[in-house]
Structure formats: C-alpha cells, structure tokens
Amino acid sequence: MLLHVPDVLTPEELAHGRALLERAPWADGRLTAGSQSAQVKRNLQLPQDCAEARELSAMVEAALKRNSLFFSAALPKKVFPPLFNCYQGGMDFGNHVDNAVRADPFSGDWVRTDVSCTLFFTGPDEYQGGELVVEDCYGLHQVKLPAGDMVLYPSTSLHRVEPVTAGARIASFFWTQSMVRDDAKRSLLFDMDSAISNLRRTHGDNDALIMLTANYHNLLRMWADI
C-alpha cells in the first residue's frame, strides 16, 4: 500500500522545522547507508546526535502520534527516530531496498522496517527533479508532495530518488515496525477501518456497523504482534 498522508505538520511546525534545517550541520549521507546502498546514495544528512536533529525528530514523532491516518495505515509498534536528508546539485539515490532491521541509535533496540515514510519539508515548486519513485507489482509510482505532507509505502519496495537538478529537496525519512508485519493484511485492515469511519459519518452507528467494527478488531487481535 502506498498512501499520501496530508498535513502531518502544522504551518507553525513546518516554519520552525525549516529554520532549524537552515542552520543544521549537514554531513555526507553515505555514513548511515548499508554497504549496497552506499554505492548509489548521493545526498546530505543530519547527524542524529546533533541538537537540531534531536529537536526535529521530537517534533515529527509528536506529529505522528496525533495523526489518525498514519496510525490506521501503519499500525505502529515502534518508530525509528526520524532522519533528515537534503538533495541538491544533481544528488540522487539509486534503486535500493531499505535494510530489513535497524538499531535505534539511542535505545539500542532493533526495529524491523515494515513501512517506509518520507515527510517533505520543501514543496515541489522549490526544486526540480527529486521524485521518489516506488516500484511495485502495478508499476512505477512517482511521488512529489507538498511541504508538510508524507508518503507511506512498504519497506520491501524497490525505490529511488531522482536527481535534483535545481533547488533543494529536504525531507524527513524513517521506518515503522508495524503491529501487523504483512502489507496485504495491513492494507485490508486500513480499507476496513476507512470504510467503517465513512459509514459512521454518513449513517451513524447501527447493528451492522457494530458487527463490522467487531470484525475489524477481531482481525487485528488475530494478526497483531505486540
């Protein structure tokens, strides 16, 4: 499932985040790449232990906790501390698949990467190129979203970032370990949850909707790994 999540950050959070990013100490992005990814990765990245990255990460994590669409789609069990990158001057990231597990640099806990997330801090009118291209069984999907919006997609997907030929593409990226590791099951639960919400807004609660809600929770109970 590939999903656009709008307005993850408020305008005030976005403005504050961009101010932090402007003065942050950018470093070579290959420092955090795996051996294969490092061969095709050309970008800048914030060191996770710098003050700006820590403040930005806390801001993003707080925004995720209040976002019901993110919760419904990702069913998060753990969220890897958000990272921040910048592409400019022809930088790109070639085709790759994200590492299956990553160690949280602060807690040392292992996080299984079920859902990949990119949250944009610059809008599509501020740079040229830089599309996130995600490949799945239905073909190629190009993603270039407004600042403050986020895209989710399965971490099993082959994906890349096209070269940025003008301006700068700045984003946060991170991974979620889901309570439901299988993408097909997560997609089914998300569709069911969305349908329940739409029916409740349109018709209110009734016996059929109560039964459908019970089925959702019983499926989640059956599949959840917590």
mmCIF file with all atom_site columns, C-alpha atoms in Angstrom:
data_model
loop_
_atom_site.group_PDB
_atom_site.id
_atom_site.type_symbol
_atom_site.label_atom_id
_atom_site.label_alt_id
_atom_site.label_comp_id
_atom_site.label_asym_id
_atom_site.label_entity_id
_atom_site.label_seq_id
_atom_site.pdbx_PDB_ins_code
_atom_site.Cartn_x
_atom_site.Cartn_y
_atom_site.Cartn_z
_atom_site.occupancy
_atom_site.B_iso_or_equiv
_atom_site.pdbx_formal_charge
_atom_site.auth_seq_id
_atom_site.auth_comp_id
_atom_site.auth_asym_id
_atom_site.auth_atom_id
_atom_site.pdbx_PDB_model_num
ATOM 1   C CA . MET A 1 1   ? 0.000   0.000   0.000   1.00 0.00 ? 1   MET A CA 1
ATOM 2   C CA . LEU A 1 2   ? 1.276   3.442   -0.985  1.00 0.00 ? 2   LEU A CA 1
ATOM 3   C CA . LEU A 1 3   ? -0.519  6.247   0.850   1.00 0.00 ? 3   LEU A CA 1
ATOM 4   C CA . HIS A 1 4   ? -0.396  10.051  0.811   1.00 0.00 ? 4   HIS A CA 1
ATOM 5   C CA . VAL A 1 5   ? -0.904  11.494  4.325   1.00 0.00 ? 5   VAL A CA 1
ATOM 6   C CA . PRO A 1 6   ? -1.621  15.245  4.085   1.00 0.00 ? 6   PRO A CA 1
ATOM 7   C CA . ASP A 1 7   ? -0.884  17.973  6.635   1.00 0.00 ? 7   ASP A CA 1
ATOM 8   C CA . VAL A 1 8   ? 1.225   15.928  9.036   1.00 0.00 ? 8   VAL A CA 1
ATOM 9   C CA . LEU A 1 9   ? 2.950   19.120  10.190  1.00 0.00 ? 9   LEU A CA 1
ATOM 10  C CA . THR A 1 10  ? 1.148   22.349  11.052  1.00 0.00 ? 10  THR A CA 1
ATOM 11  C CA . PRO A 1 11  ? 2.298   25.545  9.267   1.00 0.00 ? 11  PRO A CA 1
ATOM 12  C CA . GLU A 1 12  ? 3.960   26.641  12.515  1.00 0.00 ? 12  GLU A CA 1
ATOM 13  C CA . GLU A 1 13  ? 5.832   23.337  12.881  1.00 0.00 ? 13  GLU A CA 1
ATOM 14  C CA . LEU A 1 14  ? 6.901   23.453  9.255   1.00 0.00 ? 14  LEU A CA 1
ATOM 15  C CA . ALA A 1 15  ? 8.248   27.009  9.570   1.00 0.00 ? 15  ALA A CA 1
ATOM 16  C CA . HIS A 1 16  ? 10.132  26.157  12.777  1.00 0.00 ? 16  HIS A CA 1
ATOM 17  C CA . GLY A 1 17  ? 11.493  22.961  11.255  1.00 0.00 ? 17  GLY A CA 1
ATOM 18  C CA . ARG A 1 18  ? 12.749  24.749  8.175   1.00 0.00 ? 18  ARG A CA 1
ATOM 19  C CA . ALA A 1 19  ? 14.512  27.341  10.334  1.00 0.00 ? 19  ALA A CA 1
ATOM 20  C CA . LEU A 1 20  ? 16.284  24.542  12.217  1.00 0.00 ? 20  LEU A CA 1
ATOM 21  C CA . LEU A 1 21  ? 17.244  22.819  8.962   1.00 0.00 ? 21  LEU A CA 1
ATOM 22  C CA . GLU A 1 22  ? 18.754  26.008  7.544   1.00 0.00 ? 22  GLU A CA 1
ATOM 23  C CA . ARG A 1 23  ? 21.336  26.200  10.332  1.00 0.00 ? 23  ARG A CA 1
ATOM 24  C CA . ALA A 1 24  ? 21.878  22.469  10.823  1.00 0.00 ? 24  ALA A CA 1
ATOM 25  C CA . PRO A 1 25  ? 25.297  20.798  10.264  1.00 0.00 ? 25  PRO A CA 1
ATOM 26  C CA . TRP A 1 26  ? 24.740  18.638  7.163   1.00 0.00 ? 26  TRP A CA 1
ATOM 27  C CA . ALA A 1 27  ? 27.067  15.663  6.539   1.00 0.00 ? 27  ALA A CA 1
ATOM 28  C CA . ASP A 1 28  ? 27.618  13.022  3.847   1.00 0.00 ? 28  ASP A CA 1
ATOM 29  C CA . GLY A 1 29  ? 24.515  10.812  3.711   1.00 0.00 ? 29  GLY A CA 1
ATOM 30  C CA . ARG A 1 30  ? 26.517  7.672   2.945   1.00 0.00 ? 30  ARG A CA 1
ATOM 31  C CA . LEU A 1 31  ? 27.586  7.455   6.589   1.00 0.00 ? 31  LEU A CA 1
ATOM 32  C CA . THR A 1 32  ? 24.292  5.780   7.519   1.00 0.00 ? 32  THR A CA 1
ATOM 33  C CA . ALA A 1 33  ? 23.818  3.675   4.375   1.00 0.00 ? 33  ALA A CA 1
ATOM 34  C CA . GLY A 1 34  ? 24.292  -0.071  4.115   1.00 0.00 ? 34  GLY A CA 1
ATOM 35  C CA . SER A 1 35  ? 27.141  -1.435  2.004   1.00 0.00 ? 35  SER A CA 1
ATOM 36  C CA . GLN A 1 36  ? 24.997  -1.805  -1.117  1.00 0.00 ? 36  GLN A CA 1
ATOM 37  C CA . SER A 1 37  ? 23.009  1.429   -0.683  1.00 0.00 ? 37  SER A CA 1
ATOM 38  C CA . ALA A 1 38  ? 26.197  3.457   -0.147  1.00 0.00 ? 38  ALA A CA 1
ATOM 39  C CA . GLN A 1 39  ? 27.204  2.703   -3.723  1.00 0.00 ? 39  GLN A CA 1
ATOM 40  C CA . VAL A 1 40  ? 24.141  4.506   -5.130  1.00 0.00 ? 40  VAL A CA 1
ATOM 41  C CA . LYS A 1 41  ? 23.476  7.141   -2.444  1.00 0.00 ? 41  LYS A CA 1
ATOM 42  C CA . ARG A 1 42  ? 24.484  10.752  -3.012  1.00 0.00 ? 42  ARG A CA 1
ATOM 43  C CA . ASN A 1 43  ? 22.899  13.198  -0.587  1.00 0.00 ? 43  ASN A CA 1
ATOM 44  C CA . LEU A 1 44  ? 23.385  15.148  2.630   1.00 0.00 ? 44  LEU A CA 1
ATOM 45  C CA . GLN A 1 45  ? 22.075  14.042  6.007   1.00 0.00 ? 45  GLN A CA 1
ATOM 46  C CA . LEU A 1 46  ? 21.863  15.408  9.545   1.00 0.00 ? 46  LEU A CA 1
ATOM 47  C CA . PRO A 1 47  ? 23.887  13.567  12.190  1.00 0.00 ? 47  PRO A CA 1
ATOM 48  C CA . GLN A 1 48  ? 21.294  12.056  14.523  1.00 0.00 ? 48  GLN A CA 1
ATOM 49  C CA . ASP A 1 49  ? 23.043  13.275  17.653  1.00 0.00 ? 49  ASP A CA 1
ATOM 50  C CA . CYS A 1 50  ? 23.153  16.973  16.702  1.00 0.00 ? 50  CYS A CA 1
ATOM 51  C CA . ALA A 1 51  ? 20.811  19.316  18.599  1.00 0.00 ? 51  ALA A CA 1
ATOM 52  C CA . GLU A 1 52  ? 18.812  20.292  15.523  1.00 0.00 ? 52  GLU A CA 1
ATOM 53  C CA . ALA A 1 53  ? 18.156  16.676  14.546  1.00 0.00 ? 53  ALA A CA 1
ATOM 54  C CA . ARG A 1 54  ? 17.050  15.770  18.064  1.00 0.00 ? 54  ARG A CA 1
ATOM 55  C CA . GLU A 1 55  ? 14.581  18.671  18.186  1.00 0.00 ? 55  GLU A CA 1
ATOM 56  C CA . LEU A 1 56  ? 13.271  17.964  14.685  1.00 0.00 ? 56  LEU A CA 1
ATOM 57  C CA . SER A 1 57  ? 12.905  14.279  15.450  1.00 0.00 ? 57  SER A CA 1
ATOM 58  C CA . ALA A 1 58  ? 10.854  15.001  18.575  1.00 0.00 ? 58  ALA A CA 1
ATOM 59  C CA . MET A 1 59  ? 8.631   17.354  16.595  1.00 0.00 ? 59  MET A CA 1
ATOM 60  C CA . VAL A 1 60  ? 7.978   14.743  13.878  1.00 0.00 ? 60  VAL A CA 1
ATOM 61  C CA . GLU A 1 61  ? 7.297   11.994  16.422  1.00 0.00 ? 61  GLU A CA 1
ATOM 62  C CA . ALA A 1 62  ? 4.767   14.226  18.213  1.00 0.00 ? 62  ALA A CA 1
ATOM 63  C CA . ALA A 1 63  ? 3.034   14.962  14.895  1.00 0.00 ? 63  ALA A CA 1
ATOM 64  C CA . LEU A 1 64  ? 2.812   11.243  14.113  1.00 0.00 ? 64  LEU A CA 1
ATOM 65  C CA . LYS A 1 65  ? 1.217   10.468  17.490  1.00 0.00 ? 65  LYS A CA 1
ATOM 66  C CA . ARG A 1 66  ? -1.704  12.800  16.800  1.00 0.00 ? 66  ARG A CA 1
ATOM 67  C CA . ASN A 1 67  ? -2.238  11.672  13.189  1.00 0.00 ? 67  ASN A CA 1
ATOM 68  C CA . SER A 1 68  ? -5.058  9.132   12.984  1.00 0.00 ? 68  SER A CA 1
ATOM 69  C CA . LEU A 1 69  ? -4.471  8.354   9.293   1.00 0.00 ? 69  LEU A CA 1
ATOM 70  C CA . PHE A 1 70  ? -0.851  7.381   9.986   1.00 0.00 ? 70  PHE A CA 1
ATOM 71  C CA . PHE A 1 71  ? -1.936  5.150   12.852  1.00 0.00 ? 71  PHE A CA 1
ATOM 72  C CA . SER A 1 72  ? -4.652  3.449   10.800  1.00 0.00 ? 72  SER A CA 1
ATOM 73  C CA . ALA A 1 73  ? -2.315  2.774   7.863   1.00 0.00 ? 73  ALA A CA 1
ATOM 74  C CA . ALA A 1 74  ? 0.910   1.867   9.674   1.00 0.00 ? 74  ALA A CA 1
ATOM 75  C CA . LEU A 1 75  ? -0.446  0.388   12.936  1.00 0.00 ? 75  LEU A CA 1
ATOM 76  C CA . PRO A 1 76  ? 2.858   1.385   14.546  1.00 0.00 ? 76  PRO A CA 1
ATOM 77  C CA . LYS A 1 77  ? 4.557   -0.689  17.197  1.00 0.00 ? 77  LYS A CA 1
ATOM 78  C CA . LYS A 1 78  ? 7.917   1.117   17.002  1.00 0.00 ? 78  LYS A CA 1
ATOM 79  C CA . VAL A 1 79  ? 9.049   4.153   15.028  1.00 0.00 ? 79  VAL A CA 1
ATOM 80  C CA . PHE A 1 80  ? 12.723  4.500   14.164  1.00 0.00 ? 80  PHE A CA 1
ATOM 81  C CA . PRO A 1 81  ? 13.917  8.004   15.175  1.00 0.00 ? 81  PRO A CA 1
ATOM 82  C CA . PRO A 1 82  ? 13.307  10.252  12.139  1.00 0.00 ? 82  PRO A CA 1
ATOM 83  C CA . LEU A 1 83  ? 16.293  11.139  9.962   1.00 0.00 ? 83  LEU A CA 1
ATOM 84  C CA . PHE A 1 84  ? 16.655  14.199  7.723   1.00 0.00 ? 84  PHE A CA 1
ATOM 85  C CA . ASN A 1 85  ? 18.214  14.488  4.269   1.00 0.00 ? 85  ASN A CA 1
ATOM 86  C CA . CYS A 1 86  ? 18.864  17.023  1.541   1.00 0.00 ? 86  CYS A CA 1
ATOM 87  C CA . TYR A 1 87  ? 19.313  16.538  -2.200  1.00 0.00 ? 87  TYR A CA 1
ATOM 88  C CA . GLN A 1 88  ? 20.743  19.353  -4.337  1.00 0.00 ? 88  GLN A CA 1
ATOM 89  C CA . GLY A 1 89  ? 23.173  19.955  -7.194  1.00 0.00 ? 89  GLY A CA 1
ATOM 90  C CA . GLY A 1 90  ? 22.388  16.716  -9.049  1.00 0.00 ? 90  GLY A CA 1
ATOM 91  C CA . MET A 1 91  ? 22.318  14.481  -5.955  1.00 0.00 ? 91  MET A CA 1
ATOM 92  C CA . ASP A 1 92  ? 20.252  11.302  -6.146  1.00 0.00 ? 92  ASP A CA 1
ATOM 93  C CA . PHE A 1 93  ? 19.738  7.872   -4.596  1.00 0.00 ? 93  PHE A CA 1
ATOM 94  C CA . GLY A 1 94  ? 19.672  4.936   -6.987  1.00 0.00 ? 94  GLY A CA 1
ATOM 95  C CA . ASN A 1 95  ? 17.450  1.865   -6.836  1.00 0.00 ? 95  ASN A CA 1
ATOM 96  C CA . HIS A 1 96  ? 17.602  0.084   -3.483  1.00 0.00 ? 96  HIS A CA 1
ATOM 97  C CA . VAL A 1 97  ? 15.553  -1.710  -0.844  1.00 0.00 ? 97  VAL A CA 1
ATOM 98  C CA . ASP A 1 98  ? 15.749  -0.488  2.757   1.00 0.00 ? 98  ASP A CA 1
ATOM 99  C CA . ASN A 1 99  ? 17.542  -2.622  5.341   1.00 0.00 ? 99  ASN A CA 1
ATOM 100 C CA . ALA A 1 100 ? 15.193  -5.144  6.953   1.00 0.00 ? 100 ALA A CA 1
ATOM 101 C CA . VAL A 1 101 ? 16.189  -4.197  10.518  1.00 0.00 ? 101 VAL A CA 1
ATOM 102 C CA . ARG A 1 102 ? 17.898  -1.178  12.024  1.00 0.00 ? 102 ARG A CA 1
ATOM 103 C CA . ALA A 1 103 ? 19.265  -0.486  15.504  1.00 0.00 ? 103 ALA A CA 1
ATOM 104 C CA . ASP A 1 104 ? 17.810  2.553   17.247  1.00 0.00 ? 104 ASP A CA 1
ATOM 105 C CA . PRO A 1 105 ? 20.923  4.707   17.897  1.00 0.00 ? 105 PRO A CA 1
ATOM 106 C CA . PHE A 1 106 ? 19.585  5.955   21.228  1.00 0.00 ? 106 PHE A CA 1
ATOM 107 C CA . SER A 1 107 ? 17.957  2.898   22.828  1.00 0.00 ? 107 SER A CA 1
ATOM 108 C CA . GLY A 1 108 ? 19.886  0.169   21.006  1.00 0.00 ? 108 GLY A CA 1
ATOM 109 C CA . ASP A 1 109 ? 16.601  -1.643  20.285  1.00 0.00 ? 109 ASP A CA 1
ATOM 110 C CA . TRP A 1 110 ? 16.178  -3.352  16.949  1.00 0.00 ? 110 TRP A CA 1
ATOM 111 C CA . VAL A 1 111 ? 13.417  -2.037  14.693  1.00 0.00 ? 111 VAL A CA 1
ATOM 112 C CA . ARG A 1 112 ? 12.037  -4.136  11.830  1.00 0.00 ? 112 ARG A CA 1
ATOM 113 C CA . THR A 1 113 ? 11.356  -1.892  8.847   1.00 0.00 ? 113 THR A CA 1
ATOM 114 C CA . ASP A 1 114 ? 7.836   -2.728  7.674   1.00 0.00 ? 114 ASP A CA 1
ATOM 115 C CA . VAL A 1 115 ? 6.704   0.719   6.491   1.00 0.00 ? 115 VAL A CA 1
ATOM 116 C CA . SER A 1 116 ? 8.947   3.379   4.924   1.00 0.00 ? 116 SER A CA 1
ATOM 117 C CA . CYS A 1 117 ? 7.957   7.020   5.427   1.00 0.00 ? 117 CYS A CA 1
ATOM 118 C CA . THR A 1 118 ? 9.047   10.266  3.750   1.00 0.00 ? 118 THR A CA 1
ATOM 119 C CA . LEU A 1 119 ? 7.837   13.595  5.177   1.00 0.00 ? 119 LEU A CA 1
ATOM 120 C CA . PHE A 1 120 ? 8.549   16.592  2.945   1.00 0.00 ? 120 PHE A CA 1
ATOM 121 C CA . PHE A 1 121 ? 9.915   19.888  4.313   1.00 0.00 ? 121 PHE A CA 1
ATOM 122 C CA . THR A 1 122 ? 10.206  21.570  0.901   1.00 0.00 ? 122 THR A CA 1
ATOM 123 C CA . GLY A 1 123 ? 7.441   21.820  -1.674  1.00 0.00 ? 123 GLY A CA 1
ATOM 124 C CA . PRO A 1 124 ? 7.551   20.663  -5.318  1.00 0.00 ? 124 PRO A CA 1
ATOM 125 C CA . ASP A 1 125 ? 7.870   24.263  -6.551  1.00 0.00 ? 125 ASP A CA 1
ATOM 126 C CA . GLU A 1 126 ? 11.157  24.682  -4.668  1.00 0.00 ? 126 GLU A CA 1
ATOM 127 C CA . TYR A 1 127 ? 13.211  22.125  -6.602  1.00 0.00 ? 127 TYR A CA 1
ATOM 128 C CA . GLN A 1 128 ? 13.358  20.321  -9.926  1.00 0.00 ? 128 GLN A CA 1
ATOM 129 C CA . GLY A 1 129 ? 13.585  16.542  -10.185 1.00 0.00 ? 129 GLY A CA 1
ATOM 130 C CA . GLY A 1 130 ? 13.853  14.692  -6.880  1.00 0.00 ? 130 GLY A CA 1
ATOM 131 C CA . GLU A 1 131 ? 10.831  12.449  -7.391  1.00 0.00 ? 131 GLU A CA 1
ATOM 132 C CA . LEU A 1 132 ? 10.578  9.458   -5.081  1.00 0.00 ? 132 LEU A CA 1
ATOM 133 C CA . VAL A 1 133 ? 9.970   6.524   -7.423  1.00 0.00 ? 133 VAL A CA 1
ATOM 134 C CA . VAL A 1 134 ? 8.464   3.419   -5.812  1.00 0.00 ? 134 VAL A CA 1
ATOM 135 C CA . GLU A 1 135 ? 8.191   0.177   -7.779  1.00 0.00 ? 135 GLU A CA 1
ATOM 136 C CA . ASP A 1 136 ? 5.589   -2.493  -7.058  1.00 0.00 ? 136 ASP A CA 1
ATOM 137 C CA . CYS A 1 137 ? 3.622   -5.139  -8.947  1.00 0.00 ? 137 CYS A CA 1
ATOM 138 C CA . TYR A 1 138 ? 1.470   -2.387  -10.503 1.00 0.00 ? 138 TYR A CA 1
ATOM 139 C CA . GLY A 1 139 ? 4.427   -0.482  -11.965 1.00 0.00 ? 139 GLY A CA 1
ATOM 140 C CA . LEU A 1 140 ? 6.293   2.707   -11.066 1.00 0.00 ? 140 LEU A CA 1
ATOM 141 C CA . HIS A 1 141 ? 4.820   5.422   -8.844  1.00 0.00 ? 141 HIS A CA 1
ATOM 142 C CA . GLN A 1 142 ? 6.358   8.915   -8.743  1.00 0.00 ? 142 GLN A CA 1
ATOM 143 C CA . VAL A 1 143 ? 5.854   10.891  -5.546  1.00 0.00 ? 143 VAL A CA 1
ATOM 144 C CA . LYS A 1 144 ? 6.479   14.612  -5.046  1.00 0.00 ? 144 LYS A CA 1
ATOM 145 C CA . LEU A 1 145 ? 4.290   16.074  -2.286  1.00 0.00 ? 145 LEU A CA 1
ATOM 146 C CA . PRO A 1 146 ? 3.615   19.478  -0.707  1.00 0.00 ? 146 PRO A CA 1
ATOM 147 C CA . ALA A 1 147 ? 5.698   20.529  2.278   1.00 0.00 ? 147 ALA A CA 1
ATOM 148 C CA . GLY A 1 148 ? 4.248   19.068  5.466   1.00 0.00 ? 148 GLY A CA 1
ATOM 149 C CA . ASP A 1 149 ? 2.776   16.021  3.688   1.00 0.00 ? 149 ASP A CA 1
ATOM 150 C CA . MET A 1 150 ? 4.033   12.439  3.985   1.00 0.00 ? 150 MET A CA 1
ATOM 151 C CA . VAL A 1 151 ? 4.018   9.270   1.919   1.00 0.00 ? 151 VAL A CA 1
ATOM 152 C CA . LEU A 1 152 ? 3.977   5.724   3.309   1.00 0.00 ? 152 LEU A CA 1
ATOM 153 C CA . TYR A 1 153 ? 4.927   2.610   1.346   1.00 0.00 ? 153 TYR A CA 1
ATOM 154 C CA . PRO A 1 154 ? 6.055   -0.956  2.101   1.00 0.00 ? 154 PRO A CA 1
ATOM 155 C CA . SER A 1 155 ? 9.734   -1.168  3.006   1.00 0.00 ? 155 SER A CA 1
ATOM 156 C CA . THR A 1 156 ? 10.004  -4.235  0.779   1.00 0.00 ? 156 THR A CA 1
ATOM 157 C CA . SER A 1 157 ? 9.589   -1.948  -2.264  1.00 0.00 ? 157 SER A CA 1
ATOM 158 C CA . LEU A 1 158 ? 12.393  -1.174  -4.674  1.00 0.00 ? 158 LEU A CA 1
ATOM 159 C CA . HIS A 1 159 ? 12.650  2.619   -4.793  1.00 0.00 ? 159 HIS A CA 1
ATOM 160 C CA . ARG A 1 160 ? 14.898  5.547   -5.686  1.00 0.00 ? 160 ARG A CA 1
ATOM 161 C CA . VAL A 1 161 ? 15.148  9.345   -5.595  1.00 0.00 ? 161 VAL A CA 1
ATOM 162 C CA . GLU A 1 162 ? 15.678  11.000  -8.974  1.00 0.00 ? 162 GLU A CA 1
ATOM 163 C CA . PRO A 1 163 ? 18.461  13.613  -9.353  1.00 0.00 ? 163 PRO A CA 1
ATOM 164 C CA . VAL A 1 164 ? 17.647  17.101  -8.072  1.00 0.00 ? 164 VAL A CA 1
ATOM 165 C CA . THR A 1 165 ? 18.711  19.426  -10.870 1.00 0.00 ? 165 THR A CA 1
ATOM 166 C CA . ALA A 1 166 ? 17.752  22.762  -9.267  1.00 0.00 ? 166 ALA A CA 1
ATOM 167 C CA . GLY A 1 167 ? 16.893  23.928  -5.761  1.00 0.00 ? 167 GLY A CA 1
ATOM 168 C CA . ALA A 1 168 ? 16.961  21.624  -2.745  1.00 0.00 ? 168 ALA A CA 1
ATOM 169 C CA . ARG A 1 169 ? 14.718  18.736  -1.720  1.00 0.00 ? 169 ARG A CA 1
ATOM 170 C CA . ILE A 1 170 ? 14.652  18.449  2.094   1.00 0.00 ? 170 ILE A CA 1
ATOM 171 C CA . ALA A 1 171 ? 12.717  15.719  3.862   1.00 0.00 ? 171 ALA A CA 1
ATOM 172 C CA . SER A 1 172 ? 12.499  13.528  6.914   1.00 0.00 ? 172 SER A CA 1
ATOM 173 C CA . PHE A 1 173 ? 12.597  9.783   6.420   1.00 0.00 ? 173 PHE A CA 1
ATOM 174 C CA . PHE A 1 174 ? 12.098  6.935   8.865   1.00 0.00 ? 174 PHE A CA 1
ATOM 175 C CA . TRP A 1 175 ? 10.700  3.456   9.274   1.00 0.00 ? 175 TRP A CA 1
ATOM 176 C CA . THR A 1 176 ? 7.873   1.939   11.276  1.00 0.00 ? 176 THR A CA 1
ATOM 177 C CA . GLN A 1 177 ? 7.718   -1.531  12.726  1.00 0.00 ? 177 GLN A CA 1
ATOM 178 C CA . SER A 1 178 ? 4.051   -2.380  12.463  1.00 0.00 ? 178 SER A CA 1
ATOM 179 C CA . MET A 1 179 ? 1.941   -4.464  14.804  1.00 0.00 ? 179 MET A CA 1
ATOM 180 C CA . VAL A 1 180 ? 0.922   -6.260  11.577  1.00 0.00 ? 180 VAL A CA 1
ATOM 181 C CA . ARG A 1 181 ? 4.045   -7.037  9.557   1.00 0.00 ? 181 ARG A CA 1
ATOM 182 C CA . ASP A 1 182 ? 2.288   -8.308  6.396   1.00 0.00 ? 182 ASP A CA 1
ATOM 183 C CA . ASP A 1 183 ? 1.475   -5.462  3.985   1.00 0.00 ? 183 ASP A CA 1
ATOM 184 C CA . ALA A 1 184 ? -1.573  -7.222  2.496   1.00 0.00 ? 184 ALA A CA 1
ATOM 185 C CA . LYS A 1 185 ? -3.108  -7.655  5.953   1.00 0.00 ? 185 LYS A CA 1
ATOM 186 C CA . ARG A 1 186 ? -2.307  -4.043  6.895   1.00 0.00 ? 186 ARG A CA 1
ATOM 187 C CA . SER A 1 187 ? -3.946  -2.864  3.663   1.00 0.00 ? 187 SER A CA 1
ATOM 188 C CA . LEU A 1 188 ? -7.062  -4.919  4.350   1.00 0.00 ? 188 LEU A CA 1
ATOM 189 C CA . LEU A 1 189 ? -7.340  -3.517  7.877   1.00 0.00 ? 189 LEU A CA 1
ATOM 190 C CA . PHE A 1 190 ? -6.792  0.037   6.626   1.00 0.00 ? 190 PHE A CA 1
ATOM 191 C CA . ASP A 1 191 ? -9.501  -0.296  3.970   1.00 0.00 ? 191 ASP A CA 1
ATOM 192 C CA . MET A 1 192 ? -11.900 -1.754  6.534   1.00 0.00 ? 192 MET A CA 1
ATOM 193 C CA . ASP A 1 193 ? -11.130 0.989   9.072   1.00 0.00 ? 193 ASP A CA 1
ATOM 194 C CA . SER A 1 194 ? -11.635 3.690   6.418   1.00 0.00 ? 194 SER A CA 1
ATOM 195 C CA . ALA A 1 195 ? -14.958 2.156   5.350   1.00 0.00 ? 195 ALA A CA 1
ATOM 196 C CA . ILE A 1 196 ? -16.167 1.962   8.961   1.00 0.00 ? 196 ILE A CA 1
ATOM 197 C CA . SER A 1 197 ? -15.298 5.632   9.534   1.00 0.00 ? 197 SER A CA 1
ATOM 198 C CA . ASN A 1 198 ? -17.073 6.714   6.336   1.00 0.00 ? 198 ASN A CA 1
ATOM 199 C CA . LEU A 1 199 ? -20.189 4.690   7.168   1.00 0.00 ? 199 LEU A CA 1
ATOM 200 C CA . ARG A 1 200 ? -20.291 6.060   10.708  1.00 0.00 ? 200 ARG A CA 1
ATOM 201 C CA . ARG A 1 201 ? -20.089 9.658   9.436   1.00 0.00 ? 201 ARG A CA 1
ATOM 202 C CA . THR A 1 202 ? -22.847 9.014   6.890   1.00 0.00 ? 202 THR A CA 1
ATOM 203 C CA . HIS A 1 203 ? -25.268 6.756   8.753   1.00 0.00 ? 203 HIS A CA 1
ATOM 204 C CA . GLY A 1 204 ? -24.252 6.771   12.407  1.00 0.00 ? 204 GLY A CA 1
ATOM 205 C CA . ASP A 1 205 ? -23.916 3.592   14.439  1.00 0.00 ? 205 ASP A CA 1
ATOM 206 C CA . ASN A 1 206 ? -26.228 0.664   13.728  1.00 0.00 ? 206 ASN A CA 1
ATOM 207 C CA . ASP A 1 207 ? -26.166 -3.087  14.320  1.00 0.00 ? 207 ASP A CA 1
ATOM 208 C CA . ALA A 1 208 ? -24.420 -3.854  11.007  1.00 0.00 ? 208 ALA A CA 1
ATOM 209 C CA . LEU A 1 209 ? -21.709 -1.248  11.639  1.00 0.00 ? 209 LEU A CA 1
ATOM 210 C CA . ILE A 1 210 ? -21.155 -2.527  15.164  1.00 0.00 ? 210 ILE A CA 1
ATOM 211 C CA . MET A 1 211 ? -20.652 -6.042  13.751  1.00 0.00 ? 211 MET A CA 1
ATOM 212 C CA . LEU A 1 212 ? -18.234 -4.721  11.094  1.00 0.00 ? 212 LEU A CA 1
ATOM 213 C CA . THR A 1 213 ? -16.267 -2.875  13.783  1.00 0.00 ? 213 THR A CA 1
ATOM 214 C CA . ALA A 1 214 ? -16.102 -6.049  15.849  1.00 0.00 ? 214 ALA A CA 1
ATOM 215 C CA . ASN A 1 215 ? -14.749 -7.938  12.818  1.00 0.00 ? 215 ASN A CA 1
ATOM 216 C CA . TYR A 1 216 ? -12.043 -5.273  12.363  1.00 0.00 ? 216 TYR A CA 1
ATOM 217 C CA . HIS A 1 217 ? -10.869 -5.576  15.950  1.00 0.00 ? 217 HIS A CA 1
ATOM 218 C CA . ASN A 1 218 ? -11.002 -9.360  15.911  1.00 0.00 ? 218 ASN A CA 1
ATOM 219 C CA . LEU A 1 219 ? -8.840  -9.439  12.768  1.00 0.00 ? 219 LEU A CA 1
ATOM 220 C CA . LEU A 1 220 ? -6.398  -7.005  14.369  1.00 0.00 ? 220 LEU A CA 1
ATOM 221 C CA . ARG A 1 221 ? -6.365  -9.144  17.507  1.00 0.00 ? 221 ARG A CA 1
ATOM 222 C CA . MET A 1 222 ? -5.633  -12.220 15.375  1.00 0.00 ? 222 MET A CA 1
ATOM 223 C CA . TRP A 1 223 ? -2.801  -10.618 13.377  1.00 0.00 ? 223 TRP A CA 1
ATOM 224 C CA . ALA A 1 224 ? -1.203  -8.151  15.802  1.00 0.00 ? 224 ALA A CA 1
ATOM 225 C CA . ASP A 1 225 ? 2.308   -8.903  17.073  1.00 0.00 ? 225 ASP A CA 1
ATOM 226 C CA . ILE A 1 226 ? 2.673   -6.950  20.315  1.00 0.00 ? 226 ILE A CA 1
#
